[in-house]
Structures are given as C-alpha cells and as structure tokens.
C-alpha cells in the first residue's frame, strides 16, 4: 500500500481506537504512526496496544511507527475545603507549602521548586489560563499574588509558569519508569513533554541508548527561546500548540509554528504539528472550515506530520477523522500553488558529501522527470536528507533494518521498504528497480535515481548517484 500524499499522519490511540480491527481501519484510512499517551496508559495497556499495532503491521506488510508520549512534570495546586472557590479580580491570593485544604485566600502548592523559583512580576496561569495570577511577594516558602483575570479555582488544577525557568528536569519518576517500559516494548519514538532547555534531553538519551529516537515537544516559551540548542540534541520536534497557547499569547502561536517548522526543515529533522487540528470531530462527523484550513496550513508549511489527539483517541468518529485529514492533505499537495510554496522554503544544503548527493538527486530527478528517488539507508540518515529536500518525485527508502523503516514512517515523503542489503552494485540497482516496480512507483521503461553509500552498508556515507531504467524483467539496466 502506498500513500498518495507525502505529509504523514500521526494518530493518538485510546478508548475509541484501541481494538486491533479499529487500528487497522485507522491505518487504512491514512495513519502512518500511532501515538500512545502515557498520561492515560499504564504499562500493561501500552504493551497490549503495541502488540496490536505490530499485528496490524504484519497484516498489511508495511512498517508502522509507534510513539510513546511521556507525561512530563505535571504541576497542580492542592485541594480546597469545599472543592472550589470563587475569587475576585484584584484580590490577594496566596500559594504556599501548608498542606491544609485551601479557601478563598490561599491554597497548597505541593511543588517546592515553584515556591523557590517564582519571582515578583511572574505570572501563574491556573487551569489552562482560565485564572491568571501575578506574583507580588515571594519568600521561597509562599507566593503572594494578585488575581489578574478569572474568578474560579478548584481542586488539583494545573499550573503553568510562562515567566519562570524551573530548576527541574523534564523526566519525573513516572516518566523514567514509562521510558524504560516503552523501550523494552520496542517503541520507535519517545516524545518528551515540557522541556525547557537542551539539557532536558540528556538523561532521556542516556537511558534510550539508541533504542528509540527522541522527539522534543515545544510547548514552553523557554524552549522556544533555546530552539536552536534543542535542535542540536533532538531527533525531531513537535509544535505542541495546546500548552504553548496557554503559556504564550494565542496570537503568537501561528508565527512560532512557522518558525519551528522551518528551523526543523533546515536541520533535516522531522517536525509534527499537533493539537486541536480537527477538534470538532470529537463529536461531529465533519470538521469546521477553519479546522480544514488549519490542517492545510500545516501541509503547505511543509510539516513532516500532522497529528490527531482526542479526535482519534476518544472521539465518536476516529476513523472518519483520520480519513478527513488524509483527504485534506491529498488535496493540498495537488494544489497548483503547493510546489512553489514548498520550494520557496528550501534551504541551501550543508557542505557535506551526503547533503550534496541528496540535493543533486532531487535536481536530477525533477529535471529528468524520473519516477522516484530510491535511497539505501541503514541508520535512516540518508532517508532524512532526501526528505529534507522535499522533492516532487516520491522517495523510496530501502533499509535492511526494520526499526529504521519504522522510524522513517514519521518523515515527509518517505515510503519505507525493508529489504536485504545489496550484495554489490548490480544487485543494488536491480533491487531498487524491482521494488519501485512492485510498489507501483514506476513501470517498465521508467527511470529512477538511486543514492547509496559505497562501500555498501557503510552508515552515514552516502556518496553515490546512479540513474537506472526499469527493465522488462523488473531489474535495472
């Protein structure tokens, strides 16, 4: 099965989509990667879901990526004597270390790191920003604040700190346990939540030891400010617009989305646009026109993947949501303005042999109107370089390593096929031509361009281009 679009679809699975039959329907509707949200899945459920996804993978004969999304540090206020309180704009409200139930004047904040880090003038956003407090006095044990906006607060509501750099890592004890379990179960990608600085990736990478790639969710202003440093250490990025739109002005998010997607493309690293893309389809079989435009904007921008959250995890129409996103993406990529927009964002290749080869492969393929670019890739690096170029022609990524093919299922335009390593150059050409023919990317007599590293099997050493024609027997000539 080949997709007739190049942007990938990442579907979150949950109560509405956890059965194997539904997972297959989601794949057939267009899902390329499945996301397991560890905020809502225990280890047993995670292993069950992974088993079902791998069973679907075996049924359809295509590599499917799995992303485990770690919860990250969840900051919440304590409880109230009456469960909730009504506040008034302008009143004083205190957050402190006292575990006693709260009232209309104070509440317990069970996070000493916040009490120690917040400074006068910093904002505290409660319940996704529905209540805004501004710190007035801080002594390390309590925060005296004034109510700026909103009038309601209740038990265990989340706290966001857009102005405060917390001296805590991105991994909690729960995250470490979830990470170990996910790696043992064989996931392909690990998403890290609420990272603030590049150092937040170090521990996760030391634990992963190459068993999975890391995706950094950009959802805090501190991460946006240090995006270039985070980019150096991460394998992929996600524009997590939900929390980003709480901690930053909502009107700033579209520009940040463009900034992140373009920076990721320059770096040749996959980028996912997420949150509320087809939100109304949680309860409706059709999206709003604004949601369609939002999805289309991400596709026009050249994002590697677009993501569904509650729409596919808990909504009433999970398969329809994926199918709708698939149709939008296909239509955008056929739009006459799409190639010009994508080409305008292309950046100069790095001064390396592999980057120059990938750049040349795209130029040759488009100039000669070849049927496909076929990239041999063991680590996935060659496939990512080909995707970075955003060619008009399809990319077939051939790898002898199943895990590499699964990881590349998140990368723009890559059709991944698991195949044995070529024995020699003739076998390499024949194998590429046979697969292009078998996967319906070309017909007898069509030409393809092949990139690979010589000597064969050398990771990260792409240094060869070869144009070949598909022969009558399916081999190359």
Coordinates of C-alpha atoms in Angstrom, one line a residue:
X1 CA 0.0 0.0 0.0
X2 CA 1.4 3.4 -1.0
X3 CA 0.1 6.8 0.1
X4 CA -0.9 9.4 -2.4
X5 CA 0.4 12.2 -0.2
X6 CA 3.8 13.0 1.4
X7 CA 2.9 14.5 4.7
X8 CA 2.5 11.8 7.4
X9 CA -0.4 11.4 9.8
X10 CA 0.1 10.6 13.5
X11 CA -3.0 9.3 15.2
X12 CA -3.3 9.0 19.0
X13 CA -4.9 5.8 20.2
X14 CA -7.2 5.5 23.2
X15 CA -10.6 4.1 24.3
X16 CA -12.2 4.8 20.9
X17 CA -9.4 3.2 18.8
X18 CA -7.6 0.6 20.9
X19 CA -9.1 -2.6 19.3
X20 CA -7.0 -4.3 16.6
X21 CA -9.7 -4.1 14.0
X22 CA -10.1 -0.3 14.6
X23 CA -6.3 0.2 14.4
X24 CA -6.3 -1.5 11.0
X25 CA -9.1 0.8 9.9
X26 CA -7.1 3.8 11.1
X27 CA -4.1 2.6 9.1
X28 CA -6.1 2.0 6.0
X29 CA -7.7 5.5 6.4
X30 CA -4.2 7.1 6.5
X31 CA -2.5 6.8 9.8
X32 CA 1.3 6.3 9.4
X33 CA 2.4 6.5 13.1
X34 CA 0.4 5.7 16.3
X35 CA 0.9 7.7 19.5
X36 CA 0.4 6.2 22.9
X37 CA -0.2 8.9 25.5
X38 CA 1.5 7.7 28.7
X39 CA -0.6 10.2 30.7
X40 CA -3.5 7.8 30.2
X41 CA -1.9 4.4 29.6
X42 CA -0.3 2.1 32.2
X43 CA 2.4 -0.3 31.2
X44 CA 0.1 -3.3 30.6
X45 CA -2.2 -1.3 28.4
X46 CA 0.8 0.1 26.5
X47 CA 2.2 -3.4 25.8
X48 CA -1.2 -4.6 24.7
X49 CA -1.5 -1.7 22.3
X50 CA 1.9 -2.2 20.9
X51 CA 1.2 -5.9 20.3
X52 CA -2.0 -5.0 18.4
X53 CA -0.2 -2.4 16.3
X54 CA 2.6 -4.9 15.4
X55 CA -0.1 -7.4 14.5
X56 CA -1.7 -4.9 12.1
X57 CA 1.8 -4.2 10.7
X58 CA 2.2 -7.9 9.9
X59 CA -1.2 -8.0 8.3
X60 CA -0.7 -5.0 6.0
X61 CA 3.0 -5.7 5.3
X62 CA 4.1 -2.1 5.9
X63 CA 6.3 -0.7 8.7
X64 CA 4.3 1.4 11.2
X65 CA 5.9 3.7 13.7
X66 CA 4.9 3.9 17.3
X67 CA 5.5 7.0 19.5
X68 CA 5.3 6.9 23.3
X69 CA 4.4 10.3 24.7
X70 CA 5.8 10.8 28.2
X71 CA 3.6 12.8 30.6
X72 CA 6.3 15.1 31.9
X73 CA 6.2 17.2 35.1
X74 CA 2.5 18.0 35.8
X75 CA 2.3 20.9 38.2
X76 CA -1.0 21.3 40.1
X77 CA -2.4 23.2 43.1
X78 CA -3.7 21.3 46.1
X79 CA -7.3 20.8 47.3
X80 CA -9.9 23.1 48.7
X81 CA -12.0 22.6 51.8
X82 CA -15.1 23.0 49.6
X83 CA -13.7 21.6 46.4
X84 CA -13.6 25.0 44.7
X85 CA -13.6 28.7 45.4
X86 CA -14.7 31.9 43.7
X87 CA -12.1 34.7 43.6
X88 CA -12.3 38.4 42.7
X89 CA -10.1 40.3 40.3
X90 CA -7.7 42.4 42.3
X91 CA -7.8 40.3 45.4
X92 CA -4.8 38.8 47.1
X93 CA -4.3 35.0 46.8
X94 CA -1.5 33.0 48.4
X95 CA 0.1 29.7 47.3
X96 CA 2.1 28.1 50.0
X97 CA 3.7 25.0 51.4
X98 CA 0.9 24.4 54.0
X99 CA -0.8 21.1 53.1
X100 CA -4.1 22.2 54.8
X101 CA -7.1 22.5 52.5
X102 CA -7.4 25.8 50.7
X103 CA -10.0 28.6 50.9
X104 CA -10.7 31.9 49.1
X105 CA -7.4 33.3 50.4
X106 CA -4.8 30.5 49.9
X107 CA -4.1 27.1 48.6
X108 CA -1.4 24.5 49.0
X109 CA 1.2 24.3 46.2
X110 CA 2.9 20.9 46.5
X111 CA 5.9 22.0 44.4
X112 CA 8.8 23.5 46.4
X113 CA 10.7 24.1 43.2
X114 CA 8.0 26.6 42.1
X115 CA 7.9 28.3 45.5
X116 CA 11.7 28.7 45.3
X117 CA 11.8 29.9 41.7
X118 CA 8.9 32.3 41.1
X119 CA 9.9 36.0 41.4
X120 CA 7.7 39.1 41.8
X121 CA 6.1 40.0 38.5
X122 CA 6.0 36.4 37.2
X123 CA 2.6 35.1 36.0
X124 CA 1.0 31.9 37.3
X125 CA -1.7 30.5 34.9
X126 CA -4.2 28.1 36.5
X127 CA -6.5 25.7 34.7
X128 CA -5.1 26.3 31.2
X129 CA -5.1 30.0 31.8
X130 CA -8.7 30.4 32.9
X131 CA -7.3 32.0 36.1
X132 CA -4.3 34.4 35.9
X133 CA -2.3 35.4 39.0
X134 CA 0.6 37.7 39.2
X135 CA 3.3 37.2 41.9
X136 CA 3.8 40.2 44.2
X137 CA 5.9 38.8 47.1
X138 CA 7.9 35.6 47.2
X139 CA 10.0 34.3 50.1
X140 CA 10.8 30.8 49.0
X141 CA 8.0 29.3 51.1
X142 CA 5.0 31.1 49.8
X143 CA 3.9 33.2 46.8
X144 CA 1.6 36.2 47.5
X145 CA -0.2 37.0 44.2
X146 CA -2.9 39.2 42.9
X147 CA -5.8 37.9 40.7
X148 CA -5.4 39.5 37.3
X149 CA -8.1 37.6 35.4
X150 CA -10.6 34.8 36.0
X151 CA -12.7 34.1 39.2
X152 CA -12.7 30.4 39.7
X153 CA -10.3 27.8 41.1
X154 CA -10.8 24.2 42.2
X155 CA -9.1 21.1 43.3
X156 CA -5.9 19.9 41.5
X157 CA -6.0 22.4 38.6
X158 CA -2.8 22.6 36.5
X159 CA -0.3 25.4 36.9
X160 CA 1.6 27.0 34.0
X161 CA 4.6 29.3 34.6
X162 CA 5.4 31.2 31.4
X163 CA 7.9 33.5 33.0
X164 CA 9.7 31.1 35.3
X165 CA 12.6 28.8 34.5
X166 CA 12.2 25.9 36.8
X167 CA 15.4 24.1 38.0
X168 CA 13.9 20.6 37.4
X169 CA 14.4 18.1 34.6
X170 CA 11.8 17.1 32.0
X171 CA 11.7 13.5 33.4
X172 CA 9.8 12.6 36.5
X173 CA 10.0 9.2 38.3
X174 CA 6.9 8.2 36.4
X175 CA 8.5 9.2 33.1
X176 CA 11.6 7.2 33.9
X177 CA 9.5 4.1 34.6
X178 CA 7.4 4.7 31.5
X179 CA 10.5 5.3 29.4
X180 CA 12.1 2.0 30.5
X181 CA 8.9 0.1 29.8
X182 CA 8.4 1.7 26.4
X183 CA 12.0 1.0 25.3
X184 CA 11.6 -2.6 26.5
X185 CA 8.4 -2.9 24.5
X186 CA 10.1 -1.7 21.3
X187 CA 8.6 1.8 20.6
X188 CA 10.3 3.8 17.8
X189 CA 9.9 7.3 19.1
X190 CA 9.9 8.9 22.6
X191 CA 8.2 12.2 23.0
X192 CA 9.5 14.4 25.8
X193 CA 7.0 16.9 27.4
X194 CA 7.6 20.3 28.9
X195 CA 11.3 20.5 28.1
X196 CA 12.8 23.9 28.8
X197 CA 16.4 23.5 27.8
X198 CA 18.7 21.3 25.8
X199 CA 20.0 19.6 29.0
X200 CA 16.5 18.1 29.5
X201 CA 17.2 15.7 26.6
X202 CA 20.5 14.4 28.0
X203 CA 19.1 11.9 30.6
X204 CA 16.5 10.5 28.2
X205 CA 19.2 9.9 25.6
X206 CA 21.4 8.2 28.1
X207 CA 18.6 5.9 29.0
X208 CA 17.4 5.2 25.4
X209 CA 21.0 4.4 24.2
X210 CA 19.8 4.5 20.6
X211 CA 16.9 2.1 21.1
X212 CA 14.4 4.8 20.1
X213 CA 14.6 8.3 18.8
X214 CA 13.7 11.4 20.8
X215 CA 11.0 13.9 19.8
X216 CA 11.0 17.2 21.7
X217 CA 7.6 18.8 22.3
X218 CA 8.0 22.6 22.1
X219 CA 5.3 23.9 24.5
X220 CA 7.1 26.4 26.8
X221 CA 8.5 29.8 26.0
X222 CA 11.8 28.7 27.5
X223 CA 12.0 26.0 24.8
X224 CA 11.2 28.5 22.0
X225 CA 13.9 30.8 23.2
X226 CA 16.5 28.0 23.1
X227 CA 15.2 26.2 20.0
X228 CA 18.5 26.2 18.1
X229 CA 20.2 24.5 21.0
X230 CA 17.4 21.9 21.5
X231 CA 17.5 21.3 17.7
X232 CA 21.2 20.1 18.0
X233 CA 20.3 17.4 20.5
X234 CA 16.9 16.2 19.4
X235 CA 15.9 13.8 16.6
X236 CA 12.5 15.5 15.9
X237 CA 10.3 18.3 17.1
X238 CA 6.6 18.8 17.8
X239 CA 4.7 22.1 17.8
X240 CA 2.6 21.3 20.9
X241 CA 0.1 24.2 20.4
X242 CA -2.1 23.4 23.4
X243 CA 0.2 24.2 26.2
X244 CA 2.2 26.6 24.0
X245 CA -1.0 28.6 23.6
X246 CA -1.5 28.7 27.3
X247 CA 1.9 29.9 28.2
X248 CA 2.2 32.3 25.3
X249 CA -0.3 34.7 23.7
X250 CA -2.5 32.6 21.4
X251 CA -1.9 35.1 18.6
X252 CA 1.8 34.3 18.8
X253 CA 1.4 30.6 18.2
X254 CA 0.9 30.7 14.4
X255 CA 4.2 32.5 13.9
X256 CA 6.0 30.2 16.3
X257 CA 4.6 27.2 14.4
X258 CA 6.2 28.6 11.2
X259 CA 9.4 29.4 13.0
X260 CA 9.7 25.8 14.3
X261 CA 8.7 24.0 11.1
X262 CA 11.2 26.0 9.0
X263 CA 14.0 25.6 11.5
X264 CA 13.4 21.8 11.7
X265 CA 13.4 21.5 7.9
X266 CA 16.7 23.4 7.7
X267 CA 18.1 21.0 10.2
X268 CA 16.7 18.0 8.3
X269 CA 14.7 16.8 11.3
X270 CA 11.1 15.7 11.3
X271 CA 8.6 18.2 12.7
X272 CA 5.0 17.4 13.8
X273 CA 2.2 20.0 14.1
X274 CA -0.3 19.0 16.8
X275 CA -3.3 19.9 19.0
X276 CA -6.9 20.7 18.1
X277 CA -6.4 20.2 14.3
X278 CA -9.9 18.6 13.9
X279 CA -11.2 19.2 17.4
X280 CA -14.9 19.4 16.4
X281 CA -14.6 15.9 15.0
X282 CA -14.5 14.5 18.6
X283 CA -18.3 14.8 18.4
X284 CA -19.1 15.7 14.8
X285 CA -18.6 13.6 11.6
X286 CA -17.4 16.6 9.7
X287 CA -14.8 19.3 10.7
X288 CA -15.3 23.1 10.7
X289 CA -14.0 25.0 7.7
X290 CA -11.5 26.7 10.0
X291 CA -10.1 23.4 11.0
X292 CA -9.7 22.3 7.4
X293 CA -7.8 25.5 6.8
X294 CA -5.6 24.8 9.8
X295 CA -4.6 21.4 8.6
X296 CA -4.0 22.7 5.2
X297 CA -1.7 25.5 6.5
X298 CA 0.5 22.9 8.2
X299 CA 0.7 20.9 5.0
X300 CA 1.5 24.0 2.9
X301 CA 4.2 24.9 5.5
X302 CA 5.9 21.6 4.8
X303 CA 5.5 19.9 8.2
X304 CA 6.6 16.2 8.2
X305 CA 3.5 15.1 10.1
X306 CA 0.2 16.3 11.4
X307 CA -1.4 14.8 14.5
X308 CA -4.8 13.9 15.9
X309 CA -5.2 13.7 19.6
X310 CA -8.6 13.2 21.2
X311 CA -10.2 13.1 17.7
X312 CA -8.8 9.6 17.2
X313 CA -8.3 8.5 20.8
X314 CA -11.6 9.3 22.5
X315 CA -13.9 10.8 19.8
X316 CA -17.0 9.4 18.3
X317 CA -15.5 9.3 14.8
X318 CA -11.8 8.2 15.0
X319 CA -11.6 6.6 11.5
X320 CA -13.5 9.5 9.9
X321 CA -11.1 12.0 11.5
X322 CA -8.1 10.2 10.0
X323 CA -9.8 9.9 6.6
X324 CA -10.7 13.6 6.7
X325 CA -7.1 14.6 7.5
X326 CA -5.9 12.3 4.7
X327 CA -8.2 13.9 2.1
X328 CA -7.2 17.4 3.2
X329 CA -3.5 16.6 2.8
X330 CA -4.0 14.9 -0.6
X331 CA -5.9 17.9 -1.9
X332 CA -3.4 20.4 -0.6
X333 CA -0.5 18.6 -2.2
X334 CA -2.3 18.6 -5.6
X335 CA -3.0 22.3 -5.4
X336 CA -1.1 24.2 -8.1
X337 CA 0.3 26.6 -5.5
X338 CA 1.8 23.9 -3.3
X339 CA 5.1 23.2 -5.2
X340 CA 6.0 26.9 -5.3
X341 CA 5.4 27.3 -1.5
X342 CA 7.4 24.2 -0.7
X343 CA 10.2 25.2 -3.0
X344 CA 10.4 28.8 -1.6
X345 CA 11.2 27.3 1.9
X346 CA 14.1 25.2 0.6
X347 CA 17.4 25.9 2.3
X348 CA 21.0 25.5 1.0
X349 CA 22.4 22.1 1.6
X350 CA 25.2 21.7 4.2
X351 CA 28.7 21.5 2.8
X352 CA 28.9 17.7 3.1
X353 CA 29.0 14.9 0.6
X354 CA 25.7 13.2 1.7
X355 CA 23.9 16.6 1.7
X356 CA 25.3 17.4 -1.8
X357 CA 24.3 14.0 -3.1
X358 CA 20.7 14.4 -1.8
X359 CA 20.5 17.9 -3.3
X360 CA 21.7 16.6 -6.6
X361 CA 19.4 13.6 -6.6
X362 CA 16.4 15.9 -6.3
X363 CA 17.6 18.3 -9.0
X364 CA 18.3 15.4 -11.4
X365 CA 15.0 13.6 -10.6
X366 CA 13.0 16.7 -11.2
X367 CA 14.9 17.9 -14.3
X368 CA 14.7 14.4 -16.0
X369 CA 11.2 13.7 -14.6
X370 CA 12.3 10.5 -13.1
X371 CA 9.7 8.2 -11.4
X372 CA 11.3 8.0 -7.9
X373 CA 14.3 8.7 -5.8
X374 CA 15.5 5.4 -4.2
X375 CA 17.7 5.8 -1.1
X376 CA 19.5 3.0 0.6
X377 CA 19.7 3.8 4.3
X378 CA 20.8 1.8 7.3
X379 CA 20.6 4.4 10.0
X380 CA 17.9 6.5 8.4
X381 CA 20.1 9.5 7.9
X382 CA 20.0 9.2 4.0
X383 CA 16.2 9.0 4.1
X384 CA 16.0 12.1 6.2
X385 CA 18.3 14.0 3.9
X386 CA 16.2 13.0 0.9
X387 CA 13.1 14.2 2.8
X388 CA 14.7 17.5 3.7
X389 CA 14.9 18.3 0.0
X390 CA 11.0 18.0 -0.3
X391 CA 11.3 16.6 -3.9
X392 CA 8.3 16.5 -6.3
X393 CA 9.0 12.8 -7.0
X394 CA 8.4 10.0 -4.5
X395 CA 11.1 8.9 -2.1
X396 CA 11.6 5.1 -1.6
X397 CA 13.7 4.4 1.5
X398 CA 15.2 0.9 1.4
X399 CA 16.7 -0.4 4.7
X400 CA 17.7 -3.8 5.9
X401 CA 16.7 -2.7 9.4
X402 CA 13.0 -2.8 10.3
X403 CA 13.5 -0.3 13.2
X404 CA 14.9 2.2 10.7
X405 CA 11.9 1.8 8.4
X406 CA 9.5 2.3 11.3
X407 CA 11.3 5.4 12.5
X408 CA 11.2 6.9 9.0
X409 CA 7.5 6.5 8.9
X410 CA 7.4 9.9 10.6
X411 CA 9.5 11.6 7.9
X412 CA 7.9 13.6 5.0
X413 CA 7.5 11.7 1.7
X414 CA 9.4 8.5 2.6
X415 CA 7.9 5.2 1.5
X416 CA 9.8 2.7 3.6
X417 CA 10.6 -0.8 2.5
X418 CA 12.5 -3.4 4.4
X419 CA 14.9 -5.4 2.2
X420 CA 18.2 -7.2 2.5
X421 CA 21.3 -5.2 1.9
X422 CA 22.5 -5.3 -1.7
X423 CA 25.4 -7.7 -2.4
X424 CA 27.1 -5.5 -5.0
X425 CA 26.3 -2.5 -7.2
X426 CA 24.4 -4.6 -9.8
X427 CA 22.3 -6.1 -7.1
X428 CA 21.7 -2.7 -5.7
X429 CA 20.3 -1.4 -9.0
X430 CA 18.3 -4.5 -9.7
X431 CA 16.8 -4.5 -6.2
X432 CA 15.9 -0.8 -6.4
X433 CA 14.2 -1.2 -9.8
X434 CA 12.2 -4.3 -8.7
X435 CA 11.0 -2.6 -5.6
X436 CA 10.0 0.6 -7.4
X437 CA 8.0 -1.6 -9.9
X438 CA 6.5 -3.8 -7.2
X439 CA 5.4 -0.8 -5.1
X440 CA 3.8 0.9 -8.1
X441 CA 6.3 3.9 -8.2
X442 CA 7.3 3.1 -11.8
X443 CA 6.6 1.0 -14.9
X444 CA 8.8 -0.9 -17.2
X445 CA 10.9 1.6 -19.1
X446 CA 10.7 4.3 -16.4
X447 CA 13.8 5.7 -14.9
X448 CA 14.7 6.1 -11.2
X449 CA 17.7 7.6 -9.4
X450 CA 19.5 5.7 -6.7
X451 CA 21.5 7.1 -3.8
X452 CA 23.7 4.9 -1.6
X453 CA 27.0 4.7 0.3
X454 CA 29.9 2.8 -1.2
X455 CA 31.2 0.6 0.2
X456 CA 27.7 -0.8 0.6
X457 CA 26.5 -1.0 4.2
X458 CA 28.5 2.0 5.4
X459 CA 26.3 4.0 7.7
X460 CA 26.0 7.7 7.0
X461 CA 28.4 7.6 4.0
X462 CA 26.0 8.5 1.1
X463 CA 28.4 9.2 -1.8
X464 CA 26.9 7.7 -4.9
X465 CA 24.2 8.5 -7.5
X466 CA 23.0 6.1 -10.2
X467 CA 20.3 6.6 -12.8
X468 CA 18.7 3.3 -13.9
X469 CA 15.8 2.2 -16.1
X470 CA 13.3 -0.5 -15.0
X471 CA 13.8 -3.4 -17.3
X472 CA 11.3 -5.8 -18.8
X473 CA 12.2 -8.4 -16.1
X474 CA 11.8 -5.8 -13.4
X475 CA 15.5 -5.4 -12.9
X476 CA 17.7 -2.4 -13.7
X477 CA 19.7 -1.5 -16.7

